[in-house]
Short mmCIF file of C-alpha atoms in Angstrom, two decimals:
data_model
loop_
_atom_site.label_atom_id
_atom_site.label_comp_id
_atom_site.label_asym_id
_atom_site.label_seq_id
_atom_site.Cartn_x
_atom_site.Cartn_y
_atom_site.Cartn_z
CA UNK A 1 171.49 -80.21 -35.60
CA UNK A 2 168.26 -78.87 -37.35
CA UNK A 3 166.26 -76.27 -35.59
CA UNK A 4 169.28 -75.86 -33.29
CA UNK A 5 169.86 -72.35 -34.75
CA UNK A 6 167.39 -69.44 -32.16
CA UNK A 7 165.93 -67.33 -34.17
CA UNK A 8 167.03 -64.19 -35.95
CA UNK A 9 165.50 -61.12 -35.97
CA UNK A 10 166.65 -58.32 -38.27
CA UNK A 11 166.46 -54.80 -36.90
CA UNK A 12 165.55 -52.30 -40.02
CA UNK A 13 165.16 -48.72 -40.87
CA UNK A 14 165.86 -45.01 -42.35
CA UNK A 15 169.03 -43.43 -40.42
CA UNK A 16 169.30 -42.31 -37.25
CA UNK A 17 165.90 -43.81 -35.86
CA UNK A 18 167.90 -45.68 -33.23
CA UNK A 19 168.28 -49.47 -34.50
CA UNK A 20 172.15 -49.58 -33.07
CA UNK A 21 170.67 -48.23 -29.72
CA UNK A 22 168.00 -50.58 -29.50
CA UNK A 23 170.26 -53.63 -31.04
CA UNK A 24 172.71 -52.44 -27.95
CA UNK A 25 169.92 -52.36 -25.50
CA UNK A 26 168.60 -56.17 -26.62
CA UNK A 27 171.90 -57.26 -26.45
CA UNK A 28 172.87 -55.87 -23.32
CA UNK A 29 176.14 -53.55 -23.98
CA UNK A 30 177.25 -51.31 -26.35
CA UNK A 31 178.88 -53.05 -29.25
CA UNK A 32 177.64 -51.01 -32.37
CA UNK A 33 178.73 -47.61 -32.40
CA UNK A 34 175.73 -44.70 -31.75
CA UNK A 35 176.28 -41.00 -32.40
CA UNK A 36 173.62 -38.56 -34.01
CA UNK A 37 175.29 -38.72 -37.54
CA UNK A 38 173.18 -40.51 -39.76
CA UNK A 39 175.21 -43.57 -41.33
CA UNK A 40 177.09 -44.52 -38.95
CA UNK A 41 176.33 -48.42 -38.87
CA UNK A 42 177.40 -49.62 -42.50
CA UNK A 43 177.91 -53.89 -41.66
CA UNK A 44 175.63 -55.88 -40.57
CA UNK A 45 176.55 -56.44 -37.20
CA UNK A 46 175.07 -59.45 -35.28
CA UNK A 47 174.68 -59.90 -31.57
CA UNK A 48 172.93 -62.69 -28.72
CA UNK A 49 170.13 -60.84 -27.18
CA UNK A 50 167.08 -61.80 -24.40
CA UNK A 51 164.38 -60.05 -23.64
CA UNK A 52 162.40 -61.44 -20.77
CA UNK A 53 164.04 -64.72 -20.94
CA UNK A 54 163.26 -64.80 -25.31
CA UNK A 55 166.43 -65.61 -26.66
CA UNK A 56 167.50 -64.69 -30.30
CA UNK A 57 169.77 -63.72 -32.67
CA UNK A 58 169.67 -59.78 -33.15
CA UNK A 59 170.94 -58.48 -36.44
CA UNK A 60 171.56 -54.64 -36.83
CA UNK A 61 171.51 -53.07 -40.15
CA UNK A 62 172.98 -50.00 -42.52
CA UNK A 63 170.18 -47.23 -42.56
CA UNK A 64 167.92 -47.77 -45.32
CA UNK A 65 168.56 -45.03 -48.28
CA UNK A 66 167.23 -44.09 -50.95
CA UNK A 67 170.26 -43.77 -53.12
CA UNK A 68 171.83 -45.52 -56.53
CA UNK A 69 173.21 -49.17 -56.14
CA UNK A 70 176.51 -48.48 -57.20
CA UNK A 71 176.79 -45.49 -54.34
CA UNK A 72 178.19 -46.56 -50.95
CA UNK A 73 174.48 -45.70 -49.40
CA UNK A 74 173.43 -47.71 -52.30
CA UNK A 75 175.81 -50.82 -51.46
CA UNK A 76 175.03 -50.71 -48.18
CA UNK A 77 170.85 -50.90 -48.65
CA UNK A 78 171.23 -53.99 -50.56
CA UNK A 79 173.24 -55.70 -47.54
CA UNK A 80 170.34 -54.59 -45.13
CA UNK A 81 167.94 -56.55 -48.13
CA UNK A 82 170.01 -60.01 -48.02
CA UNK A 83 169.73 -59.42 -44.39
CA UNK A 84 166.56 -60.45 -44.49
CA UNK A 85 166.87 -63.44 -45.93
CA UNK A 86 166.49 -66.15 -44.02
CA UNK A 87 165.29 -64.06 -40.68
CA UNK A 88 162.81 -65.27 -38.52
CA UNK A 89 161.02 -61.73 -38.01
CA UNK A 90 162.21 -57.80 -38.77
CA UNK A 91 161.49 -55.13 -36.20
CA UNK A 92 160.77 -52.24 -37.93
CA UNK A 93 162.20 -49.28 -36.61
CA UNK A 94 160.69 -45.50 -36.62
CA UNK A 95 161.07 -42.41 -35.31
CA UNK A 96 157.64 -41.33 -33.11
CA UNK A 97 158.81 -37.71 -32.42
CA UNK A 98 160.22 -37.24 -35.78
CA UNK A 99 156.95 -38.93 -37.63
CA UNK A 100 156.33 -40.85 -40.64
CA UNK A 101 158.42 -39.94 -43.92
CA UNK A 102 158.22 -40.53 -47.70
CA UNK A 103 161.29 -42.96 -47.02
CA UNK A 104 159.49 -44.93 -43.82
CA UNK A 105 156.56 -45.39 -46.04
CA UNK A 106 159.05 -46.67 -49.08
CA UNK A 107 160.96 -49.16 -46.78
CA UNK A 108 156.86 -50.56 -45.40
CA UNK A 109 156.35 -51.27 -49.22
CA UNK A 110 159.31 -53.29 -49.82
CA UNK A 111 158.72 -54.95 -46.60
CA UNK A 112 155.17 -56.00 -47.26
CA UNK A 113 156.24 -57.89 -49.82
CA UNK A 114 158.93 -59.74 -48.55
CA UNK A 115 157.83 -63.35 -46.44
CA UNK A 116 158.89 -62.46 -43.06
CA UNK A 117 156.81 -61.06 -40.45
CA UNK A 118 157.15 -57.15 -39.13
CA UNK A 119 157.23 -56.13 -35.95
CA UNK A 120 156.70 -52.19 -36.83
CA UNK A 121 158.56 -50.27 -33.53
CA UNK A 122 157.83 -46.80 -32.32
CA UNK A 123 160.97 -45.36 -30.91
CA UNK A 124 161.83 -42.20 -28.88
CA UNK A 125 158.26 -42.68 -27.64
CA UNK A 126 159.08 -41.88 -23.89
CA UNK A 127 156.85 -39.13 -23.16
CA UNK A 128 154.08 -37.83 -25.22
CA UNK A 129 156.07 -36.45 -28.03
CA UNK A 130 155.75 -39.22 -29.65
CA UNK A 131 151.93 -40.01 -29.75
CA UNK A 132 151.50 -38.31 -33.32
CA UNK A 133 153.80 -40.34 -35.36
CA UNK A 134 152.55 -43.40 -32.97
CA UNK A 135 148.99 -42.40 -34.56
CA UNK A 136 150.78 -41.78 -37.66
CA UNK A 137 151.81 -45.43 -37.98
CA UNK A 138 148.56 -47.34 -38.53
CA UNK A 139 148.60 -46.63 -42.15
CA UNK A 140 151.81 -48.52 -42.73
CA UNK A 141 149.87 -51.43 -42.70
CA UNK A 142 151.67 -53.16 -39.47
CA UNK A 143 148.98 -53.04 -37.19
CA UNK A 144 149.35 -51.71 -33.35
CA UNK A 145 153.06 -50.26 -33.21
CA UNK A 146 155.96 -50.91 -30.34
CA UNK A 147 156.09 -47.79 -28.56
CA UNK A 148 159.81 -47.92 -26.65
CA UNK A 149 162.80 -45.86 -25.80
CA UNK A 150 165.57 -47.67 -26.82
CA UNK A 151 167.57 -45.18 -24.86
CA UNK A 152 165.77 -45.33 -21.64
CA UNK A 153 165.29 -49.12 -21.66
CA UNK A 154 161.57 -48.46 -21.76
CA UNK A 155 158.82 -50.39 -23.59
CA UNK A 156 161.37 -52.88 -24.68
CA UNK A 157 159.16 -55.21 -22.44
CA UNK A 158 156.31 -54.72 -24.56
CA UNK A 159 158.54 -56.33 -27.53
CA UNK A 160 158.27 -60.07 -25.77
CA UNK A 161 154.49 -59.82 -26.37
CA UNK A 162 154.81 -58.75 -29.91
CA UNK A 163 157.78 -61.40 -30.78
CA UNK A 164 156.77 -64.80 -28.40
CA UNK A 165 153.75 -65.30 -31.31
CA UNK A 166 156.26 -65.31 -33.89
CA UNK A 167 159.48 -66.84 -33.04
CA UNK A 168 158.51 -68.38 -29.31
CA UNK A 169 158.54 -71.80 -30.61
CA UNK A 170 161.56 -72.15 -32.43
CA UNK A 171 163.57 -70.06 -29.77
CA UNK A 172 162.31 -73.00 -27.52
CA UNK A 173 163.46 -75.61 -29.25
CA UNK A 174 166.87 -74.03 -29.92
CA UNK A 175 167.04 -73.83 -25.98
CA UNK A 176 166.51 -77.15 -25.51
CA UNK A 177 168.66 -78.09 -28.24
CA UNK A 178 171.28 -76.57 -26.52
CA UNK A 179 170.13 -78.38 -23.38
CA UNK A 180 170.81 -81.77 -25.15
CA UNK A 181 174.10 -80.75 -26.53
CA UNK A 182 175.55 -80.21 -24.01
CA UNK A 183 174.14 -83.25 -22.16
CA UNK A 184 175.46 -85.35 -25.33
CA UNK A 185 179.53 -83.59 -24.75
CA UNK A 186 179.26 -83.92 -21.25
CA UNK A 187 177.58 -87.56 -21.53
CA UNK A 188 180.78 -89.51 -20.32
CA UNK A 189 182.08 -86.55 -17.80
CA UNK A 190 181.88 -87.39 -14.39
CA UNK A 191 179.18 -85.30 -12.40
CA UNK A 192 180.34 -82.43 -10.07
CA UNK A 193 180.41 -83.54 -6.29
CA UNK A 194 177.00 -82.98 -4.06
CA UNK A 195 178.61 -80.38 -1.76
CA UNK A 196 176.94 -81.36 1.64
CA UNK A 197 177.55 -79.35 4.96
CA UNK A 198 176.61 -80.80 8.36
CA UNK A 199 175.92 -78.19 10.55
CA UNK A 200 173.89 -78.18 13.80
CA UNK A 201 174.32 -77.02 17.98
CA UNK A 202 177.49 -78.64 19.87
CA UNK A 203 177.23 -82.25 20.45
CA UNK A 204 174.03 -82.67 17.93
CA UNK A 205 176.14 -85.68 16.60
CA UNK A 206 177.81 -84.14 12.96
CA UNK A 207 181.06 -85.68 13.25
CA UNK A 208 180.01 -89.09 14.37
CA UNK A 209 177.17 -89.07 11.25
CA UNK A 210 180.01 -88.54 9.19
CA UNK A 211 182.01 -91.11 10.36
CA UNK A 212 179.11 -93.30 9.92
CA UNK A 213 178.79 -92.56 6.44
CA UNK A 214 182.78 -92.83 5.52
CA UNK A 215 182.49 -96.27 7.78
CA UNK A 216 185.84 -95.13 9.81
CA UNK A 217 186.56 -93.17 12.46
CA UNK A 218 187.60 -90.12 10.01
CA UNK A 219 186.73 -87.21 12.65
CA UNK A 220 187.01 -86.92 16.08
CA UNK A 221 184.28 -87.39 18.42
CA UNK A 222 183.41 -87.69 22.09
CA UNK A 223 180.92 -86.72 24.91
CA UNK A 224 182.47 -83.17 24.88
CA UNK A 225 180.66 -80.43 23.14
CA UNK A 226 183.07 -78.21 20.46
CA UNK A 227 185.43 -80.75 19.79
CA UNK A 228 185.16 -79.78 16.08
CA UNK A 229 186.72 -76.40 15.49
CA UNK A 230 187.81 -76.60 11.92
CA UNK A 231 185.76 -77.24 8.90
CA UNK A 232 186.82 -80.39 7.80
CA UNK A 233 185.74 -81.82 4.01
CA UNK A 234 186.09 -85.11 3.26
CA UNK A 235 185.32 -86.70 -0.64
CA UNK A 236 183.86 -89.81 -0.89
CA UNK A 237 181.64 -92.11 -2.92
CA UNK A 238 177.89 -92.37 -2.01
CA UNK A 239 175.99 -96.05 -4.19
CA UNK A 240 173.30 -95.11 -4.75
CA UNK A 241 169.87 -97.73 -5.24
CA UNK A 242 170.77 -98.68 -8.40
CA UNK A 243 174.54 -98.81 -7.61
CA UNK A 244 175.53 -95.79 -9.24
CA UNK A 245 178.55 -93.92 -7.48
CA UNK A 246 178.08 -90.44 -6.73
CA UNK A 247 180.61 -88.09 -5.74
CA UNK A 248 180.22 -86.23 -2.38
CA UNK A 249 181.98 -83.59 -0.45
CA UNK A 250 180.90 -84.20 3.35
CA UNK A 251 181.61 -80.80 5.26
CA UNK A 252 182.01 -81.04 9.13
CA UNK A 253 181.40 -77.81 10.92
CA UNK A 254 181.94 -76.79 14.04
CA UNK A 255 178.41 -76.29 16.70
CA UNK A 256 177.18 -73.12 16.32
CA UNK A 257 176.17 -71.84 19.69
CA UNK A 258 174.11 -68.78 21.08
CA UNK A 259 176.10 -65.63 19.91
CA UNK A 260 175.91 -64.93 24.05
CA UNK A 261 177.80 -68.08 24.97
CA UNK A 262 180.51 -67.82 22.30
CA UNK A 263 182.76 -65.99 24.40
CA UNK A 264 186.02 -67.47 23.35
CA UNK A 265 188.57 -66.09 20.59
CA UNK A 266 188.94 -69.60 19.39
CA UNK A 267 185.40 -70.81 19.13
CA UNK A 268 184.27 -67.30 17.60
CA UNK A 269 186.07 -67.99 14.60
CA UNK A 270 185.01 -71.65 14.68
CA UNK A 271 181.33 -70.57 14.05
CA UNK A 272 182.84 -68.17 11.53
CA UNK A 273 184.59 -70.67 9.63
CA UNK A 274 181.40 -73.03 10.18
CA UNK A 275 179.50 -69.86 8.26
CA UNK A 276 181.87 -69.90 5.66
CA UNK A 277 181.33 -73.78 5.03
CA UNK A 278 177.86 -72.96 4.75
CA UNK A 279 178.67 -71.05 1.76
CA UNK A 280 180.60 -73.51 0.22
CA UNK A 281 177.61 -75.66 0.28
CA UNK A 282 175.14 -76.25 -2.20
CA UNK A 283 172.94 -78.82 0.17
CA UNK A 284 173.19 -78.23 4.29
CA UNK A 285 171.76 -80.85 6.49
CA UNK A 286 170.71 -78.68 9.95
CA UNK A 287 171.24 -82.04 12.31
CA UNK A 288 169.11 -81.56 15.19
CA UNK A 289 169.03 -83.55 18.73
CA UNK A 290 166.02 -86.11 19.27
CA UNK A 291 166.66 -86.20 22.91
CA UNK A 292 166.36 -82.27 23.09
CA UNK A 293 164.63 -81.76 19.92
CA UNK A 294 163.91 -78.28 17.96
CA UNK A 295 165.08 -75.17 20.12
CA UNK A 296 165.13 -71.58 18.82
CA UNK A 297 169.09 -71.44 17.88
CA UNK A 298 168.21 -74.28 15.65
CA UNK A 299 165.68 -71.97 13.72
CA UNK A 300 168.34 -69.04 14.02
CA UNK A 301 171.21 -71.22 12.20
CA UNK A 302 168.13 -72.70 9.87
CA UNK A 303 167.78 -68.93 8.79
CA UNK A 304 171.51 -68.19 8.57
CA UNK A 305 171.45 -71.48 5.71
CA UNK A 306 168.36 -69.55 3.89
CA UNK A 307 169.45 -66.13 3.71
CA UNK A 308 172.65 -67.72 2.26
CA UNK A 309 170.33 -69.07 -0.15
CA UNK A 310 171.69 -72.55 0.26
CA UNK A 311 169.01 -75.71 0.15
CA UNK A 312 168.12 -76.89 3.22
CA UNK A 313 167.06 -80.34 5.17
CA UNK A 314 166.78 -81.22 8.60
CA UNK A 315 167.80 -84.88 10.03
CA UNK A 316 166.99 -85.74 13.60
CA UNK A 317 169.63 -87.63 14.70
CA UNK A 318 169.26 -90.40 17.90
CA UNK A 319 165.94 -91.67 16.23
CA UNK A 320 167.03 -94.54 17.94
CA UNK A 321 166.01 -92.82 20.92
CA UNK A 322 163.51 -90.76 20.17
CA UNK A 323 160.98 -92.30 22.03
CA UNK A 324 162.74 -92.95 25.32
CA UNK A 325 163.35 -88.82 25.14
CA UNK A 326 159.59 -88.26 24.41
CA UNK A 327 157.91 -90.31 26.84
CA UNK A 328 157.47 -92.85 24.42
CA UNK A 329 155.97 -91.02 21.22
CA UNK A 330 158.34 -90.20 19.07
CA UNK A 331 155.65 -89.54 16.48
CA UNK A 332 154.39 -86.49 18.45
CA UNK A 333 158.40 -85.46 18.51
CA UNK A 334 158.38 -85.61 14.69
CA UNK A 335 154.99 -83.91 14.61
CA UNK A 336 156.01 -81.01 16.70
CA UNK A 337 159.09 -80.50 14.97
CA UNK A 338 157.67 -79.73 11.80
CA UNK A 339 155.02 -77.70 13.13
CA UNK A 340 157.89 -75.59 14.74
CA UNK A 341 159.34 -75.55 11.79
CA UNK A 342 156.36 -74.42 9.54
CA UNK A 343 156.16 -72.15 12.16
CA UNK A 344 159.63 -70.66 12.11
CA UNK A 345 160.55 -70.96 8.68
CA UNK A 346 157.58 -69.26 6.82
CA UNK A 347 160.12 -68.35 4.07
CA UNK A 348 160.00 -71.80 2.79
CA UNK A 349 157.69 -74.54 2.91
CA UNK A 350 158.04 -78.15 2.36
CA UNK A 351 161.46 -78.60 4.21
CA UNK A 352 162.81 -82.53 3.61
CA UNK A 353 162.57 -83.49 7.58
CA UNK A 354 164.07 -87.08 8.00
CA UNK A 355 164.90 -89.15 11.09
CA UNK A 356 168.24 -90.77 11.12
CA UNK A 357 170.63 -92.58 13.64
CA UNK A 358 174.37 -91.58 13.49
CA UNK A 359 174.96 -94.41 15.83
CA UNK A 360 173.24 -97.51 13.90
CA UNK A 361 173.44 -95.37 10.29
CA UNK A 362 169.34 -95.93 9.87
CA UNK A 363 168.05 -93.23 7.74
CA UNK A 364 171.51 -92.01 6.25
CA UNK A 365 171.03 -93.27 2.50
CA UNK A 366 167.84 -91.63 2.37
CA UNK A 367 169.00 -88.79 3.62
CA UNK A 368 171.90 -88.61 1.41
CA UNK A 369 169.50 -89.42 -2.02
CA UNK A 370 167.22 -86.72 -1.09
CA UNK A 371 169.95 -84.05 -0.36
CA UNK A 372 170.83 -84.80 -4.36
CA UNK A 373 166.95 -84.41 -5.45
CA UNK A 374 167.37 -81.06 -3.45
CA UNK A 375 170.05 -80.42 -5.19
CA UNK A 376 168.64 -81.11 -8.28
CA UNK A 377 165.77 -78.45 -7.84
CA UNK A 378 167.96 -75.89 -6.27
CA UNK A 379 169.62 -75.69 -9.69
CA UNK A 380 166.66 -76.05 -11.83
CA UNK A 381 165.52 -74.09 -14.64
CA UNK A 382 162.51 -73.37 -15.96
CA UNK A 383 161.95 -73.01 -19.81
CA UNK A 384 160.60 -69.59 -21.28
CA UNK A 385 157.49 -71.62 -22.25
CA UNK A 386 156.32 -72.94 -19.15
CA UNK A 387 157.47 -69.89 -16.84
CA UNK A 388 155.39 -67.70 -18.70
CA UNK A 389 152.43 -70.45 -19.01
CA UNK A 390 152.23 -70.35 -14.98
CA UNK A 391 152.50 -66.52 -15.17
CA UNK A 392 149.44 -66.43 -17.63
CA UNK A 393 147.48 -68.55 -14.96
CA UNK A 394 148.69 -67.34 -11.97
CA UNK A 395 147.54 -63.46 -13.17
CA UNK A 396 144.16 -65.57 -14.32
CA UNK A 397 143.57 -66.81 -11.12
CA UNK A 398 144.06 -63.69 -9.16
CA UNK A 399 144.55 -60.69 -10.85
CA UNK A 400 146.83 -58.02 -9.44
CA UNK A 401 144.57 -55.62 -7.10
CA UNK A 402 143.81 -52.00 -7.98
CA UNK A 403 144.69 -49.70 -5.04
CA UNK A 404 143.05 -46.12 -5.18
CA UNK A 405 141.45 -47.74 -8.65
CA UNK A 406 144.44 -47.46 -10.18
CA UNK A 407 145.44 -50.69 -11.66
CA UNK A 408 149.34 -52.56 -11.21
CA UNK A 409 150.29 -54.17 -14.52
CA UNK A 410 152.68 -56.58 -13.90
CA UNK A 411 154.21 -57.42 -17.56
CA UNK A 412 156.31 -60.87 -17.95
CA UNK A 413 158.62 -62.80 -15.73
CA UNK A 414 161.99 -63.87 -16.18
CA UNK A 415 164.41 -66.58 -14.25
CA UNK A 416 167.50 -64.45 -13.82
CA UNK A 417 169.54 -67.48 -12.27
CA UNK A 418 169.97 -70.70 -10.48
CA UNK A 419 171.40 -72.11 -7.31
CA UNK A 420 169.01 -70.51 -5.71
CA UNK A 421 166.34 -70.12 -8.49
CA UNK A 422 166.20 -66.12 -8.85
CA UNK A 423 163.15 -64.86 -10.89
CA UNK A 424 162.85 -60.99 -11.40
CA UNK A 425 159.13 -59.54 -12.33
CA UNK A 426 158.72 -56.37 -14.10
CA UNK A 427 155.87 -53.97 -14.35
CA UNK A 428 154.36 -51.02 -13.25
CA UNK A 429 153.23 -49.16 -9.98
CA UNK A 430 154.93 -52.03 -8.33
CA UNK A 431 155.70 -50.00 -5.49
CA UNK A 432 151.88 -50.71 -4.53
CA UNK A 433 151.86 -54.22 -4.74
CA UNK A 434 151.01 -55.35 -1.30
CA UNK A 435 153.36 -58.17 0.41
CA UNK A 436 150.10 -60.08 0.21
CA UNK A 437 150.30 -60.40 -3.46
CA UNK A 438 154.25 -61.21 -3.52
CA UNK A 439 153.81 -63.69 -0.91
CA UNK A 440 151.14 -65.31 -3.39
CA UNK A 441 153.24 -65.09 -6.28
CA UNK A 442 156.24 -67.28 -4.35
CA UNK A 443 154.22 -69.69 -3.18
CA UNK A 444 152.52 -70.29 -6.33
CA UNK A 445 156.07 -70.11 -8.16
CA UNK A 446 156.67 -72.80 -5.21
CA UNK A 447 153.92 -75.28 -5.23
CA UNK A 448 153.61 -74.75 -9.91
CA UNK A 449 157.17 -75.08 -11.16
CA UNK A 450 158.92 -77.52 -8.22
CA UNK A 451 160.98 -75.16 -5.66
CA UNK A 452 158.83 -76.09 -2.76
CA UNK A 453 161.99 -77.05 -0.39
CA UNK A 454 164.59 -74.55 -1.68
CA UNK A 455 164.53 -70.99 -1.15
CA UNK A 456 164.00 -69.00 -4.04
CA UNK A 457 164.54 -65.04 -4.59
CA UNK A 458 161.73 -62.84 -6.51
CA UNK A 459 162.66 -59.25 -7.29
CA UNK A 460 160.37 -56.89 -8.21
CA UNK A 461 161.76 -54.42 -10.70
CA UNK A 462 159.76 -51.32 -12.58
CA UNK A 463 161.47 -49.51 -15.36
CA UNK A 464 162.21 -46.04 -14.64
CA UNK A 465 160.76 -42.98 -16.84
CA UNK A 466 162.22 -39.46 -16.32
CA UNK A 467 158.59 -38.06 -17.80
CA UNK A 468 156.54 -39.82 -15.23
CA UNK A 469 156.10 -36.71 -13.50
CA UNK A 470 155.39 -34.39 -16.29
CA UNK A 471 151.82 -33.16 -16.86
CA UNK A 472 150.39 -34.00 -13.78
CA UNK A 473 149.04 -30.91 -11.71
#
């Protein structure tokens, strides 16, 4: 489809400046071949690289010589010139340490007057042997260079800032052109089952919800606590509100009990096969007791389901009940509940807490239609666009602090996966970023971009430079 294409970005220069090392560095493993002899690359050689979440097309090149057309230098110059046509932007690729030559400054002419824009990039800059040919640069006529070490991995950040302006836009659309090809082929394909654990204390009521649900006596049940040992999963078809069928996997667990009481061979490796359902999961329901409500094993086995990084809801089952247990206010039981939980649970906020009745099935479809909007934002992505907009703002509206005066820089953010959401931050000094200001940047990622109810991982991650040491007395 038009505009479907991301955006391709041609990576030129002289020989032996370090374009394959840099094209293998954007593309994340080594596919063109690197040595110190000059000429090495002679093909174009084409690759799918990211840098903080930018997506293009990364095209390395022959090294640009000054030699006759009909010489194999010669040949291989004009394929680095039809490279260019057609690209989207050229990164153009210097030595720092080595500085400027007549043949830099010949390759700057013939790219000033071609109709793509330059990104002009310093390499071998890690250090300060590079700050001459850095200085050096400006009179190419490319503005502010790229300082990087392709070899080192560092700088390359700095090359999302000088590339977003230039091919941001159509990089997003080719994203989301993917998006909706792949919705389009997958249009008619039945959606993957909602893989929903019930897990809870003994005799909390799991097995009887689920035979609620199925509308048969499918699992055993009784007065008796631990009558489930196995984890048993059972498919069936959920209609929804508008009388859609949706495909879930009901998990039964066995009650998880204090680690003191489980004193039995049998029952210890019910809980652990209950642990292991909880990894199968994508949505766990934590079904708690209205007639003894929250207790603190609840909030341990709530914590076992977050560290997994599963989504999480709580039902209170017996609602029926619920006020006869409470001296007649059941809203004060639902109150104190989620206070406990706020309480508890300060890794996540927002937790869907819903009342339900395994006995009269009161509360189960809602229960069941939120565990797939959960589902839905546990898998969520965020586009480059708008994770970097909320970045912008959130930095805006509270900078990072300066401790001892010197200031923490923190550079761009990326999502690094889904299911749960995993973002990774990069920067500097982030060693002395207080918890303070991580805890503000996951709640803000929280309450801005829609993960309020699923747990969500942030890693903080600072490049490393072998001459951070040098020169200081």
């Amino acid at each position: 489809m038009p505009g479907s294409a991301p955006p391709v970005v041609i990576i030129i220069g002289r020989p032996n400046v370090g374009k394959s090392t840099l094209f293998n560095r954007l593309i994340g493993k080594k596919l063109a071949l690197v040595d110190d002899q000059p000429g090495v690359t002679r093909d174009r050689r084409m690759g799918d690289a990211i840098v903080a979440g930018l997506e293009f097309t990364a095209v390395d090149t022959a090294g640009w010589e000054d030699e006759d057309a009909e010489t194999l230098p010669g040949r291989m110059r004009a394929q680095t010139e039809i490279s260019l046509e057609g690209a989207d932007a050229a990164l153009f690729v210097f030595d720092s340490r080595a500085g400027l030559t007549p043949l830099d400054s010949e390759i700057a002419r013939w790219l000033r007057g071609q109709d793509v824009p330059v990104v002009l990039v310093a390499n071998k800059a890690e250090g300060r042997a590079g700050d001459g040919g850095i200085y050096e640069s400006f009179a190419l006529g490319f503005g502010e260079p790229v300082a990087l070490s392709a070899e080192h991995g560092e700088g390359v950040a700095d090359l999302f800032d000088a590339l977003w302006p230039i091919i941001g836009a159509k990089a997003e659309a080719a994203e989301e052109a993917e998006a909706a090809a792949a919705l389009d082929e997958d249009e008619d394909a039945p959606l993957g089952p909602l893989k929903l654990a019930i897990v809870g204390r003994p005799n909390a009521g799991k097995s009887t919800l689920i035979n609620r649900l199925l509308g048969e006596d499918r699992l055993l049940t009784g007065p008796e606590a631990g009558i489930t040992r196995d984890s048993i999963a059972v498919d069936w078809l959920w209609t929804d509100k508008d009388g859609e069928s949706c495909e879930v996997r009901l998990i039964d667990t066995a009650g998880m009990r204090k680690k003191a009481n489980v004193v039995e061979k049998l029952e210890k490796m019910s809980v652990a096969d209950a642990r292991r359902a909880v990894d199968f999961a994508e949505v766990v329901v934590l079904l708690l007791d209205a007639e003894r409500g929250l207790e603190h094993q609840d909030l341990k086995i709530a914590s076992l389901v977050l560290e997994e990084g599963r989504a999480l809801m709580i039902a209170i089952n017996k609602w029926d009940v619920a006020g006869q247990a409470s001296g007649g206010s059941a809203s004060g039981l639902f109150n104190g509940i989620k206070g406990a939980l706020a309480d508890g649970l300060s890794q996540v906020r927002g937790l869907p807490v819903l009342t339900v009745s395994a006995r009269t099935g009161k509360g189960l479809d809602t229960m069941i239609g939120a565990a797939f909007e959960l589902r839905e934002a546990w898998s969520k992505r965020v586009g480059t666009a708008a994770l970097n907009r909320w970045f912008d703002d959130a930095m805006e509206a509270n900078p990072p602090p300066a401790p001892g005066g010197k200031r923490i820089k923190l550079r761009y953010i990326t999502q690094a996966g889904t299911r749960p959401p995993r973002f990774v931050i990069f920067g500097t000094r982030l060693d002395a970023l207080p918890k303070s200001y991580e805890r503000y940047l996951v709640n803000s990622i929280r309450k801005s971009l829609g993960f309020e109810a699923v747990p969500i991982r942030v890693t903080l991650k600072t490049s490393k430079n072998p001459f951070a040491d040098q020169g200081k007395s």
